PDB file of C-alpha atoms in Angstrom:
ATOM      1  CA  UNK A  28     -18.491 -52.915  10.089  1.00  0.00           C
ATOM      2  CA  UNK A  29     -17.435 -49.196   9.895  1.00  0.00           C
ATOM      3  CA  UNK A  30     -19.478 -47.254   7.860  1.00  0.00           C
ATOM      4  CA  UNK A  31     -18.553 -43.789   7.957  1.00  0.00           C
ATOM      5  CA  UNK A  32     -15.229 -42.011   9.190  1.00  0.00           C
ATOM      6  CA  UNK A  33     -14.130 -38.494   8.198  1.00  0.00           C
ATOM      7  CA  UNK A  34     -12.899 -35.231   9.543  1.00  0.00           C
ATOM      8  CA  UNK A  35     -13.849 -32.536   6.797  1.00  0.00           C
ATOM      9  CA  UNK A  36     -14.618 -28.798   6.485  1.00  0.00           C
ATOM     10  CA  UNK A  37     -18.165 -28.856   5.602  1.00  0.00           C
ATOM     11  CA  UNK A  38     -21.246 -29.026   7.603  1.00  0.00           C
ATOM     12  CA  UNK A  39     -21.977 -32.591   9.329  1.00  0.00           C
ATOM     13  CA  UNK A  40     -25.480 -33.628   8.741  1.00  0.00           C
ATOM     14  CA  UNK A  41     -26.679 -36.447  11.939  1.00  0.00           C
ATOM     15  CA  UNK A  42     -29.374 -38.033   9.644  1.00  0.00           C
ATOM     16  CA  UNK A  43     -26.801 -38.943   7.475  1.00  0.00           C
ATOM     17  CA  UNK A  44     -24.874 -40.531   9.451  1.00  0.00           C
ATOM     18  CA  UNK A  45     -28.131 -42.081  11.366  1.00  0.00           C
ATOM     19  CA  UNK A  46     -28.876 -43.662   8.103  1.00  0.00           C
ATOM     20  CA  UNK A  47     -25.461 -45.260   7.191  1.00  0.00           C
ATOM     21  CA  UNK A  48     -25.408 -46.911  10.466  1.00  0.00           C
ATOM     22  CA  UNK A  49     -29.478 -47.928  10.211  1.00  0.00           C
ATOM     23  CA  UNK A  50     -30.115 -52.066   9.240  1.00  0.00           C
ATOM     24  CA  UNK A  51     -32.826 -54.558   9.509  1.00  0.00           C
ATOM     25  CA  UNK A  52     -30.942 -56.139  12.719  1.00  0.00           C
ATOM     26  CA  UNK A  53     -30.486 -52.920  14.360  1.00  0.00           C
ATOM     27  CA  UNK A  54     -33.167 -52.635  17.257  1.00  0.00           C
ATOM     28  CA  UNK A  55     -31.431 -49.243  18.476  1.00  0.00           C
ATOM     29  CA  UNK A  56     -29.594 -46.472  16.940  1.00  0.00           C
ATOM     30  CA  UNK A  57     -27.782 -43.769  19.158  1.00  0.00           C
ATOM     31  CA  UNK A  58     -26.627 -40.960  17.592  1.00  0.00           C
ATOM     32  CA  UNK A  59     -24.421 -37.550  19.508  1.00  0.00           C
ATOM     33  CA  UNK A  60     -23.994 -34.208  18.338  1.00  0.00           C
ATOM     34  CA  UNK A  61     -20.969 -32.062  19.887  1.00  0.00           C
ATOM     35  CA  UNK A  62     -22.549 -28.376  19.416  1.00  0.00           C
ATOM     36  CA  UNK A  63     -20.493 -25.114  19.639  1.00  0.00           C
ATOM     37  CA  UNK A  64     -21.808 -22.984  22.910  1.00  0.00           C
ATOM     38  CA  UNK A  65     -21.600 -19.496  23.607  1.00  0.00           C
ATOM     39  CA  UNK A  66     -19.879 -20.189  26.730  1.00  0.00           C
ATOM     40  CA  UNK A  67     -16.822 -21.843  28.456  1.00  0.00           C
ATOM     41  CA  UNK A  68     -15.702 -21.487  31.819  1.00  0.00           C
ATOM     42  CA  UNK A  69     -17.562 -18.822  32.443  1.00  0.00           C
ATOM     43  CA  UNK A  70     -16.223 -16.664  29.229  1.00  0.00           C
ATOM     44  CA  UNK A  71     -18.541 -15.589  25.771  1.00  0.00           C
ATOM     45  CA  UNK A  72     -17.449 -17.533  23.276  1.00  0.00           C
ATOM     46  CA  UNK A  73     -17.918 -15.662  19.630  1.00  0.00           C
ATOM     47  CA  UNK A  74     -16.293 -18.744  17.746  1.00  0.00           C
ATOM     48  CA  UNK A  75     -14.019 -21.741  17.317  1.00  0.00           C
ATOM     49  CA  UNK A  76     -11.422 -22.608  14.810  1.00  0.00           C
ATOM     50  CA  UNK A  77     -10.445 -26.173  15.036  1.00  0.00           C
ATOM     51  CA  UNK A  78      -7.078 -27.582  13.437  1.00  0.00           C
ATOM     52  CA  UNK A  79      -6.586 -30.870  12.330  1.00  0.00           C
ATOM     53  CA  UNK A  80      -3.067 -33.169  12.142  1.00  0.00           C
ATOM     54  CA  UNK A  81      -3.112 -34.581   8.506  1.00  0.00           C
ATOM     55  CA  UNK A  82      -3.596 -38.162  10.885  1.00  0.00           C
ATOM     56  CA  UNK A  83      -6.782 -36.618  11.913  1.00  0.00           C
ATOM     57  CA  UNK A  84      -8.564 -38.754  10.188  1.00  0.00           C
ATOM     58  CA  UNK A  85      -6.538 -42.380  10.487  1.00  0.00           C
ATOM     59  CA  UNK A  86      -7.083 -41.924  14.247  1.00  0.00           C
ATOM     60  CA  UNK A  87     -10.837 -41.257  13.481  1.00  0.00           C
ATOM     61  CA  UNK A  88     -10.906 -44.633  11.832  1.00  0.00           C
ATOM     62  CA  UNK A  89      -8.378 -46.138  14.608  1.00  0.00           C
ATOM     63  CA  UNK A  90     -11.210 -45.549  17.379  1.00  0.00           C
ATOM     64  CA  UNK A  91     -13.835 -46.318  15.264  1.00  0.00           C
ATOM     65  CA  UNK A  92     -12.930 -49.864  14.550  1.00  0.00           C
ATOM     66  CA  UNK A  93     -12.220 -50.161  17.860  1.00  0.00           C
ATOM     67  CA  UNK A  94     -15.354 -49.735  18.785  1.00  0.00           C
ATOM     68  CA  UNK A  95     -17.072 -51.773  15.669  1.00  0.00           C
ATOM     69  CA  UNK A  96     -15.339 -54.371  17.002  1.00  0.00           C
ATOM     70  CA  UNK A  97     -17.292 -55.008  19.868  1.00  0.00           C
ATOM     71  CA  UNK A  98     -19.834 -58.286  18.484  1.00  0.00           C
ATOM     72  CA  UNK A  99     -22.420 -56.297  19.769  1.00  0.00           C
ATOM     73  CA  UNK A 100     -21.829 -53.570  17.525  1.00  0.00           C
ATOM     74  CA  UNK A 101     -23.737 -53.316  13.683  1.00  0.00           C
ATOM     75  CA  UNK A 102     -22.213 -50.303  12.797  1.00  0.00           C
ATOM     76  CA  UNK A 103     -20.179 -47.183  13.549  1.00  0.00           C
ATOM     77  CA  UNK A 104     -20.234 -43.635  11.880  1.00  0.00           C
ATOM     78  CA  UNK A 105     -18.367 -40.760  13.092  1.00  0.00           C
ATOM     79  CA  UNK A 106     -16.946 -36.876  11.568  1.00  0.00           C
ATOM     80  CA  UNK A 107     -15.256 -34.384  12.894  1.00  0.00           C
ATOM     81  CA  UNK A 108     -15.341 -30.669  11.569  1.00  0.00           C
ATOM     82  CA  UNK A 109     -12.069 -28.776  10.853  1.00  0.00           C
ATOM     83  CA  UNK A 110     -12.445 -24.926   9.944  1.00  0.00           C
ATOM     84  CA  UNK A 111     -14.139 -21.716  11.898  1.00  0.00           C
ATOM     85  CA  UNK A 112     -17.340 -22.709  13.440  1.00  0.00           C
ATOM     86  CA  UNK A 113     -20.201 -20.756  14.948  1.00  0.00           C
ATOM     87  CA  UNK A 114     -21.992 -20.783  17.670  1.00  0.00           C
ATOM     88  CA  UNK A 115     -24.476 -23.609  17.093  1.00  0.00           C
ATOM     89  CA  UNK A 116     -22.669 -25.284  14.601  1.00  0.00           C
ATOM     90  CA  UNK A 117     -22.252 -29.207  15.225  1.00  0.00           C
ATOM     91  CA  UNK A 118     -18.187 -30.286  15.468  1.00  0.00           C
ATOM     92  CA  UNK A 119     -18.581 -33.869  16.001  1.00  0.00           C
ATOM     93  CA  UNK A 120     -21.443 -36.220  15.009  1.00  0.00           C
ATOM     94  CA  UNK A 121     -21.402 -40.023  16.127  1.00  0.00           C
ATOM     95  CA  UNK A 122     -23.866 -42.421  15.425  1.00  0.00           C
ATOM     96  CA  UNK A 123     -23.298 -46.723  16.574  1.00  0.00           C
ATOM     97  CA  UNK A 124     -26.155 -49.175  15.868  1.00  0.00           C
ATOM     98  CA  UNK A 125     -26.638 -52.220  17.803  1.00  0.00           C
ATOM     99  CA  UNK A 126     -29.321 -54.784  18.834  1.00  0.00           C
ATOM    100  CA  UNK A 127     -30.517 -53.200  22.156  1.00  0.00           C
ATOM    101  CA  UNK A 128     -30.462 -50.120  23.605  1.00  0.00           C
ATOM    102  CA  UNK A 129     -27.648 -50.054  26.207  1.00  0.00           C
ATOM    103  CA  UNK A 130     -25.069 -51.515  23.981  1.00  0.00           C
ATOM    104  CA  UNK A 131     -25.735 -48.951  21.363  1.00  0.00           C
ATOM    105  CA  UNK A 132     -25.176 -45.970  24.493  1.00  0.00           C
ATOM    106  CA  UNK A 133     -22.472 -47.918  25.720  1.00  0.00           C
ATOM    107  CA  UNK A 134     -20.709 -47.887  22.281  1.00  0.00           C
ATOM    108  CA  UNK A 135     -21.224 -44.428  20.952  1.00  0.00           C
ATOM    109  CA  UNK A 136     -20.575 -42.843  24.396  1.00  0.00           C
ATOM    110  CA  UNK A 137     -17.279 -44.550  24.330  1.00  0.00           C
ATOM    111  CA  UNK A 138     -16.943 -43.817  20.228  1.00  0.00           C
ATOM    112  CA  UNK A 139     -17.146 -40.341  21.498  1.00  0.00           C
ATOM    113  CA  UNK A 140     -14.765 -40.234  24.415  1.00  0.00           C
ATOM    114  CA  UNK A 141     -12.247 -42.010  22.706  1.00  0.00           C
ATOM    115  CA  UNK A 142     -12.271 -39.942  19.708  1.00  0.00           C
ATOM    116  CA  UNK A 143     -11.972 -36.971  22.166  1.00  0.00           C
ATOM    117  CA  UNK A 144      -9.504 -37.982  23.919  1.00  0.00           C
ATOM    118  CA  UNK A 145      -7.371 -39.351  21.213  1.00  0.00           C
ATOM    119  CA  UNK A 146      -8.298 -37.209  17.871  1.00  0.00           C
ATOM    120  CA  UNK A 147      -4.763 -34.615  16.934  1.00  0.00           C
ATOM    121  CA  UNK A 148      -8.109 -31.682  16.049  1.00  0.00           C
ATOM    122  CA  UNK A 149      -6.991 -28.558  18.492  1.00  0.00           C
ATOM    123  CA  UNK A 150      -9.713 -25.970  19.331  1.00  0.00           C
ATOM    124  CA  UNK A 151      -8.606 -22.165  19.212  1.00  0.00           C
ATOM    125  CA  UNK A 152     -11.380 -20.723  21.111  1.00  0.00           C
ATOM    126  CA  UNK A 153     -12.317 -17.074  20.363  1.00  0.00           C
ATOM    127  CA  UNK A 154     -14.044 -14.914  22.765  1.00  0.00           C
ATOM    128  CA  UNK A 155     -16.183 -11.822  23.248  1.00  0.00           C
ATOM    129  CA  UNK A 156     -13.257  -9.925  25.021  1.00  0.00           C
ATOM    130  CA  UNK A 157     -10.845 -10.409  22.407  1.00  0.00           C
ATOM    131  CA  UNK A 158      -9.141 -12.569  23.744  1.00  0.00           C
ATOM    132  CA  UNK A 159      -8.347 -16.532  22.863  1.00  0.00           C
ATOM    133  CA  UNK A 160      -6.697 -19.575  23.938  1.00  0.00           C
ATOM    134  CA  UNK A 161      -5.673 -23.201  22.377  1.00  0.00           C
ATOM    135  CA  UNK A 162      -7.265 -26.040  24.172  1.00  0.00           C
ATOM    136  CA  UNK A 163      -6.309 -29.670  23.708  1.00  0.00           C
ATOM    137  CA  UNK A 164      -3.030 -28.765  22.057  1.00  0.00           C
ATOM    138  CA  UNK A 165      -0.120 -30.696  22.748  1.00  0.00           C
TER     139      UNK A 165
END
């Protein structure tokens, strides 16, 4: 079952979504945190803006119960940020509960790739210089 799924503007909080994903059954919990460095490439970052498609958040929930559908799989919670971010604020939280522990890495790390590599949220990336770029835009 699929717990949790959004892409908002507001912090992301990964006890929440720790706890919507926590049940008796559940011997392991693995949770990620995407964080916004200072770096990239070699460049200062200052800040990111991320932009979201308006089917940000139906592809969120596309990947996610792809992933809950795995029988090994309890639950699935995931968010994605959308706004200007700082420099140690968290983009993406992901958090999968199964019964052992290398399903549950197994699943999130693949909750996480997949949402990465199929989620329409583009970064502009701000730097120190002045200077920025889009990444992951189409």
């Amino acid at each position: 079952m699929v717990v949790l799924v959004q892409v908002v503007d507001e912090l992301l909080e990964l006890g929440a979504h720790e706890r919507a994903v926590s049940e008796r059954r559940a011997g392991a919990v693995v949770s990620f945190q995407g964080v916004v460095r200072d770096h990239d490439h070699g460049r200062s970052v200052v800040r990111l803006d991320y932009e979201g498609h308006p089917t940000a958040e139906k592809v969120l929930r596309e990947v996610a119960d792809e992933v809950a559908a795995d029988p090994d799989v309890y639950a699935v919670a995931v968010s994605h940020r959308v706004g200007s971010l700082r420099i140690g604020d968290v983009a993406l939280v992901a958090a999968v509960s199964t019964a052992h522990r290398a399903a549950a890495f197994a699943a999130c790390a693949r909750l996480v790739d997949e949402a990465k590599a199929r989620l329409p949220i583009w970064k502009h990336q701000v730097f120190d210089d002045g200077t920025d770029e889009w990444v992951n835009c189409p």
